[in-house]
CSV table of C-alpha atoms in Angstrom, one decimal:
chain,number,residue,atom,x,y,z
A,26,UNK,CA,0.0,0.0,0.0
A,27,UNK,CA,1.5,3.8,-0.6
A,28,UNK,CA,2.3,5.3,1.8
A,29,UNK,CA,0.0,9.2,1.7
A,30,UNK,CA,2.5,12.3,0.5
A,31,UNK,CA,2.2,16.2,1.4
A,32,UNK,CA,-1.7,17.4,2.3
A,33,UNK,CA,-0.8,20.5,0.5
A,34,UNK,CA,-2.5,18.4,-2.7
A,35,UNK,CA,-5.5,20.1,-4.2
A,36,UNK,CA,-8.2,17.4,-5.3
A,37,UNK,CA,-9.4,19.8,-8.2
A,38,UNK,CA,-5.9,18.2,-9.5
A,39,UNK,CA,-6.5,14.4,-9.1
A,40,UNK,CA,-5.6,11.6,-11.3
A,41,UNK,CA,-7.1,7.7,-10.9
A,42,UNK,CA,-4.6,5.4,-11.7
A,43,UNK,CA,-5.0,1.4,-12.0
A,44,UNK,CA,-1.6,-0.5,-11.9
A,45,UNK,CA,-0.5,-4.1,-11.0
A,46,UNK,CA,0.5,-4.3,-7.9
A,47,UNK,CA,4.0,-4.8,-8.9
A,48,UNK,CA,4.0,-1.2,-10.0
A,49,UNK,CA,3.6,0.4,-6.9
A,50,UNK,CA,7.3,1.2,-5.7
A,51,UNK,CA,7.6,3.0,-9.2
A,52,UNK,CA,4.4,4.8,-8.7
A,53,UNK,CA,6.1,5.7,-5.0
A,54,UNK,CA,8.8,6.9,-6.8
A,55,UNK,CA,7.5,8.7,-9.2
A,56,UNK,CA,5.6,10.4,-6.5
A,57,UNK,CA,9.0,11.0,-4.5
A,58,UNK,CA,10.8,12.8,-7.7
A,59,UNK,CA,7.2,15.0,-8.2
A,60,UNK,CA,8.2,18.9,-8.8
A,61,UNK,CA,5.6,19.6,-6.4
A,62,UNK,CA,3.5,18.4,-3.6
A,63,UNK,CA,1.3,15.0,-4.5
A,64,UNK,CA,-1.0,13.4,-2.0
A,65,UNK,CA,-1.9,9.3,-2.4
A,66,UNK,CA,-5.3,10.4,-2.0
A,67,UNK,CA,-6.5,6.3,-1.7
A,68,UNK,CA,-4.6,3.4,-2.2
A,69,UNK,CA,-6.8,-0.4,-2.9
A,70,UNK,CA,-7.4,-3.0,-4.7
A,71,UNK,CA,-9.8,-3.8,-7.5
A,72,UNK,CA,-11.8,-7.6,-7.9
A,73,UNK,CA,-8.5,-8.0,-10.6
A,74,UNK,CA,-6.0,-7.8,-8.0
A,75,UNK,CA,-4.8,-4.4,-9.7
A,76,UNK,CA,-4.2,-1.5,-7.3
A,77,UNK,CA,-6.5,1.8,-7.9
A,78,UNK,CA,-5.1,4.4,-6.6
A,79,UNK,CA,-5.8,8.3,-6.3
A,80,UNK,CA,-3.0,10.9,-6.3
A,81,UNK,CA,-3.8,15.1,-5.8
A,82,UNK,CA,-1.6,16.8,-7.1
A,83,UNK,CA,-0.6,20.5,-5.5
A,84,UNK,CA,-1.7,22.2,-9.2
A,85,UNK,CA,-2.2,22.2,-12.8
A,86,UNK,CA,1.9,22.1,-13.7
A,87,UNK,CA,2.4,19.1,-11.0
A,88,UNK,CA,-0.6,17.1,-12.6
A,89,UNK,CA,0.9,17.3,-16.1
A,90,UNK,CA,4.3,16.3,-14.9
A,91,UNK,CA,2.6,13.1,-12.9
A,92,UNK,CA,0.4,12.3,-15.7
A,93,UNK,CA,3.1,12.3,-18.6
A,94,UNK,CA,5.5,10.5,-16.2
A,95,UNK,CA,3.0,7.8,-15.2
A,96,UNK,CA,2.6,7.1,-18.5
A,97,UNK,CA,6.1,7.2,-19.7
A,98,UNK,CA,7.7,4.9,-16.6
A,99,UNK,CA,4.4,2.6,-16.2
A,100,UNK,CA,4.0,2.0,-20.0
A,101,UNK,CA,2.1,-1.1,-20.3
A,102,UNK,CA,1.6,-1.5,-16.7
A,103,UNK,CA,-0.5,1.9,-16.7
A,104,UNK,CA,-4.0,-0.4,-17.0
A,105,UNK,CA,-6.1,3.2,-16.6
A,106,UNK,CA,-5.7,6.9,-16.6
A,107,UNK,CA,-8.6,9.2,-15.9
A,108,UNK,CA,-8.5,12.9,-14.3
A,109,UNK,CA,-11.3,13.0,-11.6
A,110,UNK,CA,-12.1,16.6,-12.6
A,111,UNK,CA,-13.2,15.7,-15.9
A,112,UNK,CA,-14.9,12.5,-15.0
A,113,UNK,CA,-16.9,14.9,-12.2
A,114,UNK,CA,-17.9,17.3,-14.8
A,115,UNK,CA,-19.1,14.6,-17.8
A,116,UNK,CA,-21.0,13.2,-15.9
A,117,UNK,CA,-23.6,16.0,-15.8
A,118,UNK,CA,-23.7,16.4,-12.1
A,119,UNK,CA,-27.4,16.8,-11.6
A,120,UNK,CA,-29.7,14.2,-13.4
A,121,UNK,CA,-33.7,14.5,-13.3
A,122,UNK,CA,-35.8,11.7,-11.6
A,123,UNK,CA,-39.8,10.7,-12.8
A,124,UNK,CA,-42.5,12.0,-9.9
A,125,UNK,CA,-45.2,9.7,-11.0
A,126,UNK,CA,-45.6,6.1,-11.7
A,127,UNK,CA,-45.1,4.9,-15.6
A,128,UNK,CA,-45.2,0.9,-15.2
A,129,UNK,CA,-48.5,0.5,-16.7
A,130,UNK,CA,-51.3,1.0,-19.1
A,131,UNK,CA,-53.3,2.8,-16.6
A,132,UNK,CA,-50.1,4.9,-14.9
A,133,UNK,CA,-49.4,6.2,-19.2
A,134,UNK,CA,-52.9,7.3,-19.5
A,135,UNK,CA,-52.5,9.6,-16.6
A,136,UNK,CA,-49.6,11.5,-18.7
A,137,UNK,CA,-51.5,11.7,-21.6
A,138,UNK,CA,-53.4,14.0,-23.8
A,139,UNK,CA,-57.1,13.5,-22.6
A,140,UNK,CA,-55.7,14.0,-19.2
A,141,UNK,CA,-53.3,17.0,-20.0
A,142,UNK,CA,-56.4,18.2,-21.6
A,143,UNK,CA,-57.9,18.3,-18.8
A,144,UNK,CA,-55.8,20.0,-16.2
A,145,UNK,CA,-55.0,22.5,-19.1
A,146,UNK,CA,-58.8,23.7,-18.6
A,147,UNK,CA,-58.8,23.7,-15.3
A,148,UNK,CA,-55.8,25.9,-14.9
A,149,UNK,CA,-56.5,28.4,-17.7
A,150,UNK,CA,-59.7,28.9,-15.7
A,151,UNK,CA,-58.1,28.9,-12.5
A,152,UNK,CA,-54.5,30.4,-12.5
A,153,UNK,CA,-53.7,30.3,-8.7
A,154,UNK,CA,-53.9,26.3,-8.7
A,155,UNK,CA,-50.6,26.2,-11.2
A,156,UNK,CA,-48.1,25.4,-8.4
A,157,UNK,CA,-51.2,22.5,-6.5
A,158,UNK,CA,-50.9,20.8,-9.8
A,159,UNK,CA,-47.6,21.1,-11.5
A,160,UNK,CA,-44.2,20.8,-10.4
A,161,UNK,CA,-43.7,24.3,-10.9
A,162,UNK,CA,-43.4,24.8,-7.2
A,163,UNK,CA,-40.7,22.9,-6.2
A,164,UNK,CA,-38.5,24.0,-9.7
A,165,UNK,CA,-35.5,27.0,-9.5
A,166,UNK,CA,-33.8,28.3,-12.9
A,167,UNK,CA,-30.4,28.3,-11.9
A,168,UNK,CA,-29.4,30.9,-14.7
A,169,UNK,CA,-25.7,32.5,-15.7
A,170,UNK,CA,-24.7,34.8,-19.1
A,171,UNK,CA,-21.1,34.0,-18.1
A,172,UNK,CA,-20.0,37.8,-17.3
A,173,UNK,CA,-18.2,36.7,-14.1
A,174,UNK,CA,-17.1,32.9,-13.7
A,175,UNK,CA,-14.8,33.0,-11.0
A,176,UNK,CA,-11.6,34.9,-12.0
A,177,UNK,CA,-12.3,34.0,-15.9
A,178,UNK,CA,-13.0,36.7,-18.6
A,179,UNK,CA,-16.2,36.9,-20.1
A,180,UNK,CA,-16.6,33.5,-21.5
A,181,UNK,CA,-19.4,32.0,-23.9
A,182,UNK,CA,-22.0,30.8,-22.4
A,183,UNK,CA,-21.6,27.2,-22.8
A,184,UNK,CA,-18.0,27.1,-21.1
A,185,UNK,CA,-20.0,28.3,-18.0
A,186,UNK,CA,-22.1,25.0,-17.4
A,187,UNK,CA,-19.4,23.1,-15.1
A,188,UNK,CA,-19.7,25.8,-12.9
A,189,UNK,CA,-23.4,26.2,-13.2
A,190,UNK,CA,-23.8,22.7,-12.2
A,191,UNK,CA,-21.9,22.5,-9.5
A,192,UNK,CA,-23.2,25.3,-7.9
A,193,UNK,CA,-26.7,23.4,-9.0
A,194,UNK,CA,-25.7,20.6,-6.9
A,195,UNK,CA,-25.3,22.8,-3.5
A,196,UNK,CA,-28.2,24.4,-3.7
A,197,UNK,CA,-30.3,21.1,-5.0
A,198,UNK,CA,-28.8,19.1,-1.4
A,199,UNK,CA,-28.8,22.6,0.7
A,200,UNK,CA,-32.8,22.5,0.2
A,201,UNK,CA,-34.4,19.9,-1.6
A,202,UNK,CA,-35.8,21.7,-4.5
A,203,UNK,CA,-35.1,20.8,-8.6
A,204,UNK,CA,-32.3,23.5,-9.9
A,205,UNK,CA,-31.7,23.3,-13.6
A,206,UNK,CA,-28.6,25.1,-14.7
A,207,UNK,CA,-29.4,27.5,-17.8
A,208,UNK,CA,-26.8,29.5,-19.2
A,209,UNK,CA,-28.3,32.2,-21.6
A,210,UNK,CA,-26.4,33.6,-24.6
A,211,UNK,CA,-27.3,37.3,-23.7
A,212,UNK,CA,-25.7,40.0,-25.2
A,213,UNK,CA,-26.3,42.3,-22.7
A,214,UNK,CA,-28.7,43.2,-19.2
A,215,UNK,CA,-32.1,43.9,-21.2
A,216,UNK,CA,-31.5,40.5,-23.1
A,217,UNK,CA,-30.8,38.8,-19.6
A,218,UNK,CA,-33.9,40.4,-17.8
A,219,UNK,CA,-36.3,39.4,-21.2
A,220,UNK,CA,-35.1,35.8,-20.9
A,221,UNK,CA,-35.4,36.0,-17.1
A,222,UNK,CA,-39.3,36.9,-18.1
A,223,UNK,CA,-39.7,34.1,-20.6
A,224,UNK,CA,-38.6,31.5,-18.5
A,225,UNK,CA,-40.6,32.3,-15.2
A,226,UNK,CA,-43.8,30.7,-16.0
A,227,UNK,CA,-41.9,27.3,-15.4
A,228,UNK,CA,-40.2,28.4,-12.3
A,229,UNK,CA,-40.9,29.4,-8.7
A,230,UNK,CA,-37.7,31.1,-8.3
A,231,UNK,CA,-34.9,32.6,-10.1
A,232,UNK,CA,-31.4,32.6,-9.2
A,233,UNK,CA,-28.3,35.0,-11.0
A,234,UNK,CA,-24.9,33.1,-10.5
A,235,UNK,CA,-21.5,33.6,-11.8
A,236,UNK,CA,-23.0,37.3,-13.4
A,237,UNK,CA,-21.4,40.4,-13.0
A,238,UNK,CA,-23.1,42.6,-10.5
A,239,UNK,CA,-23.9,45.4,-13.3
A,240,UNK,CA,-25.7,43.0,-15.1
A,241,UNK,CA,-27.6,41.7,-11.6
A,242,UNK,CA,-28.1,45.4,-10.8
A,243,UNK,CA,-29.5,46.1,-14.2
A,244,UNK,CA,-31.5,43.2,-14.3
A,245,UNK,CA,-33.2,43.7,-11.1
A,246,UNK,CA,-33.9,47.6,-11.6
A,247,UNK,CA,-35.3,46.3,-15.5
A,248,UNK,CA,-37.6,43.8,-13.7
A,249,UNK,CA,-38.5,45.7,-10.8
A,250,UNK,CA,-42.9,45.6,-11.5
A,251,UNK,CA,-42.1,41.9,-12.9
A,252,UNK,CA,-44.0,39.6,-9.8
A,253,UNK,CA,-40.7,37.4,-10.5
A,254,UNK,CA,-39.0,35.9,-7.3
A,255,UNK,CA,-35.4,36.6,-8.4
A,256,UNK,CA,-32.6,36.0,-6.4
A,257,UNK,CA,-28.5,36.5,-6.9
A,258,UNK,CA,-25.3,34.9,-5.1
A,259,UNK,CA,-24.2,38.6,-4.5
A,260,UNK,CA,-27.1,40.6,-2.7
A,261,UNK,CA,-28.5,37.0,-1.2
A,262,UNK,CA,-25.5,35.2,-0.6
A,263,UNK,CA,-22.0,36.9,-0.5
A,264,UNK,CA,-23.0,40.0,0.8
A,265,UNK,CA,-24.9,38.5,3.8
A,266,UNK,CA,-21.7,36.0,4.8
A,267,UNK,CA,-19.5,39.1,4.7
A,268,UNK,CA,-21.6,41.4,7.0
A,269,UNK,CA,-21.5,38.4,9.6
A,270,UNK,CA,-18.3,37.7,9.2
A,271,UNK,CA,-18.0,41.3,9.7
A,272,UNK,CA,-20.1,41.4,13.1
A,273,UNK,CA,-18.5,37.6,14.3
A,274,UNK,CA,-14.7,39.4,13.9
A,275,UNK,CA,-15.8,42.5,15.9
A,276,UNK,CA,-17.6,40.4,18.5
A,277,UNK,CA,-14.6,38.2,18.7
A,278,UNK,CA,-12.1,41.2,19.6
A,279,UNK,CA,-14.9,42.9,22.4
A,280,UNK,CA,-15.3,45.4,20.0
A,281,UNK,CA,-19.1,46.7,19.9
A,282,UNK,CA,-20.4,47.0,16.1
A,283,UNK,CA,-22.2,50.1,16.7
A,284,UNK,CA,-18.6,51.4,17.6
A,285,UNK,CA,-16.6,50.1,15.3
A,286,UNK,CA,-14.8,52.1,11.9
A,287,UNK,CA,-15.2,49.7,9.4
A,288,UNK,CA,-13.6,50.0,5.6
A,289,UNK,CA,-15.4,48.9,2.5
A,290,UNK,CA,-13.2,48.5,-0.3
A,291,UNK,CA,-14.8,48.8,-3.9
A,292,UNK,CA,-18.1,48.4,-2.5
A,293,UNK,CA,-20.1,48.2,-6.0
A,294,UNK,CA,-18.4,44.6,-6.3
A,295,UNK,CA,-20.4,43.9,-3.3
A,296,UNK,CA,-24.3,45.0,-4.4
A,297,UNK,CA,-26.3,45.7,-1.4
A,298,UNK,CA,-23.4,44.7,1.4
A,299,UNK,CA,-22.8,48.5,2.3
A,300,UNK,CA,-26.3,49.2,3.0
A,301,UNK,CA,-26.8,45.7,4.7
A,302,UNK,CA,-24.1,46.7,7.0
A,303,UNK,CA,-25.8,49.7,8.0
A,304,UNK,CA,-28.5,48.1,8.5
A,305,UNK,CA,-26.4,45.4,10.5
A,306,UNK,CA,-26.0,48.5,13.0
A,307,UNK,CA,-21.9,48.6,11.3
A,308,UNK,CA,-21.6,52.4,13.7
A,309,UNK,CA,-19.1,53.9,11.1
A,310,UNK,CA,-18.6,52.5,7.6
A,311,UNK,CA,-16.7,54.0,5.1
A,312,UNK,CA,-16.9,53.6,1.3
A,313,UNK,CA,-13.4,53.6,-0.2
A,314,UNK,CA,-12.3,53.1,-4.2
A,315,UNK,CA,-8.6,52.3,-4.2
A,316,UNK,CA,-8.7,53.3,-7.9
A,317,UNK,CA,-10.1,56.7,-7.8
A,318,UNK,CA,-8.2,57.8,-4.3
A,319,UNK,CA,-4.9,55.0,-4.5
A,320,UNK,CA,-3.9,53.5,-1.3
A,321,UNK,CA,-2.1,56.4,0.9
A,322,UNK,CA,-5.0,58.0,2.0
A,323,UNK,CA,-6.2,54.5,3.5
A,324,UNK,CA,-2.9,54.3,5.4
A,325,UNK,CA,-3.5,57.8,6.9
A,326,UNK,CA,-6.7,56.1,8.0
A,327,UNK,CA,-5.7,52.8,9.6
A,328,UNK,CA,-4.7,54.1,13.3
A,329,UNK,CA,-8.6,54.5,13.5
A,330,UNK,CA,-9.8,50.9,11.4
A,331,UNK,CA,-11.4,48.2,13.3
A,332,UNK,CA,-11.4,46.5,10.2
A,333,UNK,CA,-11.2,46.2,6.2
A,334,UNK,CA,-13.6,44.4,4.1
A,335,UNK,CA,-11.6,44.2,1.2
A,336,UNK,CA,-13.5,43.0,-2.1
A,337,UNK,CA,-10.6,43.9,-4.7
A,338,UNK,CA,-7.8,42.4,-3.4
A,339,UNK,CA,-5.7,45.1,-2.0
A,340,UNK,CA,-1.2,44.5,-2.9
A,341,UNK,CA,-0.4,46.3,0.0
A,342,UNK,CA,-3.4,46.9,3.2
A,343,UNK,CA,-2.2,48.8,6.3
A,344,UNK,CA,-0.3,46.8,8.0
A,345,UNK,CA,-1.7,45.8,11.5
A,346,UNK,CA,-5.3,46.0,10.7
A,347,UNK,CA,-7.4,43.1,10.2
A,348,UNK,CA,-8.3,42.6,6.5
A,349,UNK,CA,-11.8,40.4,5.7
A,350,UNK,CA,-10.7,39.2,2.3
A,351,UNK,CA,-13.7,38.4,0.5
A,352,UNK,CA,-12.9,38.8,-3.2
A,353,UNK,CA,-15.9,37.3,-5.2
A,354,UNK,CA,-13.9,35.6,-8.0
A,355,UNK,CA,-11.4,33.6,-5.4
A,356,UNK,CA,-14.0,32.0,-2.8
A,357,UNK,CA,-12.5,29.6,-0.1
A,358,UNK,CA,-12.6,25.9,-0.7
A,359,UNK,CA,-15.9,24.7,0.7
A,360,UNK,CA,-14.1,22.2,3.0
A,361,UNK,CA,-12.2,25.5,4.4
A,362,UNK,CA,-15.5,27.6,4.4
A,363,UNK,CA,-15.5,28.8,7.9
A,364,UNK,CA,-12.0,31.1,7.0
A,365,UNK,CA,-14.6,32.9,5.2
A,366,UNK,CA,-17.7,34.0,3.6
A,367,UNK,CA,-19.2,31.8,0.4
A,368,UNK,CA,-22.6,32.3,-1.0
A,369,UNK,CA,-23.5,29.2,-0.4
A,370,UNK,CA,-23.8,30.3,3.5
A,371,UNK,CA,-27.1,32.0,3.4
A,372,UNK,CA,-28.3,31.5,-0.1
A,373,UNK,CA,-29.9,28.2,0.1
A,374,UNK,CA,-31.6,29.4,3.4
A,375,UNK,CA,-32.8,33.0,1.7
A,376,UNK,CA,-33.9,30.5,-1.9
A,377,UNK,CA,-36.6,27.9,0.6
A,378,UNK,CA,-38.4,31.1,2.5
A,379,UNK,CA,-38.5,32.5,-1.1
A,380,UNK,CA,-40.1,29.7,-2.2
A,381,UNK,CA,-42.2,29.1,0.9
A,382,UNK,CA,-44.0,32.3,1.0
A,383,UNK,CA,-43.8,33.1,-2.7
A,384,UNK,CA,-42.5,36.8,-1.5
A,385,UNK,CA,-39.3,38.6,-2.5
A,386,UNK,CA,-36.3,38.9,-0.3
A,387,UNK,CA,-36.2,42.2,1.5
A,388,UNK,CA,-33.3,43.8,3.4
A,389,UNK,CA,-35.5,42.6,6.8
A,390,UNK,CA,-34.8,38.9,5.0
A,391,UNK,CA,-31.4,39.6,4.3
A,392,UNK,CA,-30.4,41.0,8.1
A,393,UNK,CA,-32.3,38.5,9.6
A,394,UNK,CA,-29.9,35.3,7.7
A,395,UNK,CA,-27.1,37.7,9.0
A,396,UNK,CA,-27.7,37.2,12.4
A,397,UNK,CA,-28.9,33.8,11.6
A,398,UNK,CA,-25.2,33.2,10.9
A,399,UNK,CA,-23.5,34.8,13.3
A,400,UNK,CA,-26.0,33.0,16.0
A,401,UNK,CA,-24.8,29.5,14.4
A,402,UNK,CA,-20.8,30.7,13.6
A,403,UNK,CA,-18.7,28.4,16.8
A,404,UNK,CA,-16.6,30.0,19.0
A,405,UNK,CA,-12.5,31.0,17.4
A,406,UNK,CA,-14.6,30.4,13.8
A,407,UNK,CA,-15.4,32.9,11.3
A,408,UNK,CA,-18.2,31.1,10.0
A,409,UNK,CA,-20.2,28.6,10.1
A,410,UNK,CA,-19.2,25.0,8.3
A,411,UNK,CA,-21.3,25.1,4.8
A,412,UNK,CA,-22.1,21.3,6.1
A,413,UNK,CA,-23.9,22.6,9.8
A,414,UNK,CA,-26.9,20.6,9.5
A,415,UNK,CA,-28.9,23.2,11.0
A,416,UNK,CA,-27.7,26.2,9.0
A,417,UNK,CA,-30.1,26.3,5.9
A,418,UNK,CA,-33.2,25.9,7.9
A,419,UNK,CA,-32.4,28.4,10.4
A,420,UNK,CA,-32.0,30.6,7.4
A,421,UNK,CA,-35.0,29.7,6.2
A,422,UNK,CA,-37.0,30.7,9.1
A,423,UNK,CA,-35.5,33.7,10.2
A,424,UNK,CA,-36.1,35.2,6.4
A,425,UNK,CA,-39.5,33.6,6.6
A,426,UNK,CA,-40.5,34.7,9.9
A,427,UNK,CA,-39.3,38.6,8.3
A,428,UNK,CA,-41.4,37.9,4.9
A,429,UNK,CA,-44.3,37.2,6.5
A,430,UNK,CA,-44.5,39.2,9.9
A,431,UNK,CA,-46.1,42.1,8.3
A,432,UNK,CA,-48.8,39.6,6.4
């Protein structure tokens, strides 16, 4: 058996190898003489007596090297090669189940036209009884036009989908409900907001990811008399970790928020977060854009800063004052969530009281999962674990509980 190498290893760079078990002191070897860190991720046998083994590799450079040198010192003793990133994303991700039985005669006449025909009436003359008899209700659009995949360019929108799905995938086991990834080839917001429109009749939600906040800002303002429930990983998920991260870090030092200087840097990139940390109680926030002012004037600034909320990615912060990083396109890794905010902390929560009460999130919604989260964030964390089994329905009913308490 191999013995595991470094834990630096990133398993977005993972190969599956199957050798003889012969083989393994050169695959040892080969992992020895690696130019960077590789992890024998597992290590056992296969109903052949062949080994199948998983090595992470520490990046993209590493995993070439291992790959081409597996190949070249195993030769015929290499039985299999696959990279687990690639086999992850062909596989779809997210597959659709059948609700209703289809085994017989009987169960087929139920999903056919006489008896489409006859819901069809019934809802044309009854409109409000869509979601009691389709599956309309428990359906989000998961939708993207690719303006802002992690730290990628614009991209077309069919390079988005391995991202759409995964983030598909979260929000399908964070709550239950059917998310279908569609990326939309729009040219520009209107185009975005039209589609948005087109597709709602199908859907009891919407939800913006992996779209540039101009386009979610122009989107929302274009579909603002729209009765659409539309949500975004910005304003309902990002912005909302980051203003309890920004409450759990004060807390944590005995600093009092309602006291406390607090530094936003290039707030647009964060939609609604200044205003939700106002709204937080934040006592003194200030707005600052690096680009238009430069950095000195911040440094003049940081004997009085509690603490920075740095959405850009400032080269060189004062030194000696806490920095939340929280730069949209470099999230952490979801196993190392609690070091900081990810959308995936509040979204899913803010997406099932959407749902629920068939109301749109409001800033009462939003401060409500903020204090949600820093209620459920453990003592010397940052945040909460995206896997805290209570998290999403806690979300849920604090949001719900603000929907509904005017009703």
């Amino acid at each position: 058996m191999l013995t595991p190498g470094s834990a630096r290893a990133n398993p977005a760079y993972s190969i599956r190898i199957r050798v003889p078990r012969s083989a393994l002191v050169t695959v040892q070897a080969i992992i020895a003489d690696a130019p960077g860190a590789v992890l024998c991720h597992a290590d056992e046998p296969d109903p052949t007596g062949a080994r199948r083994i998983i090595l992470d590799a520490d990046g993209s450079s590493t995993l070439t090297w291992l790959t081409r040198t597996l190949r070249g010192r195993l030769g015929a003793d290499l039985l299999g090669a696959e990279d687990l990133a690639f086999r992850a994303a062909a596989t779809g991700k997210l597959a659709q189940r059948v609700g209703v039985a289809t085994g017989t005669g009987h169960d087929l006449a139920l999903l056919d036209a006489d008896a489409d025909r006859r819901i069809i009436r019934h809802l044309a003359a009854h409109p409000r009884h869509t979601d009691r008899y389709t599956g309309r209700a428990r359906r989000v659009a998961l939708l993207t036009d690719a303006s802002a995949v992690l730290d990628f360019e614009q991209l077309t929108s069919a390079a988005a989908l391995p991202a759409l799905e995964s983030q598909a995938v979260h929000l399908h086991q964070a709550t239950g409900l059917d998310v279908f990834p569609l990326p939309i080839a729009a040219t520009g917001a209107a185009e975005l907001a039209t589609a948005i429109g087109l597709l709602a009749p199908g859907f009891a939600a919407t939800v913006l990811v992996h779209t540039h906040i101009r386009h979610v800002n122009a989107v929302r303002a274009a579909l603002t008399s729209a009765p659409y429930l539309l949500l975004d990983t910005v304003n309902d998920g990002l912005a909302i970790g980051v203003a309890a991260a920004a409450l759990t870090h004060l807390r944590a030092r005995a600093i009092d928020p309602h006291h406390a200087r607090v530094v936003l840097i290039d707030p647009p990139r964060g939609g609604d977060l200044a205003g939700l940390l106002v709204a937080a109680r934040i006592g003194d926030l200030t707005l600052y854009d690096p680009v238009a002012y430069g950095i000195e004037p911040l440094h003049r600034l940081a004997p009085d800063i509690d603490l920075i909320i740095d959405l850009l990615g400032l080269a060189a912060p004062p030194v000696g004052i806490p920095v939340l990083h929280s730069r949209p396109e470099t999230p952490p890794a979801l196993a190392a969530a609690t070091t900081g905010p990810r959308p995936l902390h509040a979204l899913p929560g803010l997406l099932s009281a959407a749902v629920t009460t068939q109301q749109p999130i409001t800033l009462a919604a939003r401060v409500a999962a903020v204090h949600t989260l820093t209620a459920h964030t453990p003592s010397g964390q940052l945040m909460p674990p995206l896997d805290h089994p209570r998290l999403t329905p806690a979300i849920a009913a604090a949001a719900t509980h603000a929907l509904t308490a005017h009703e």
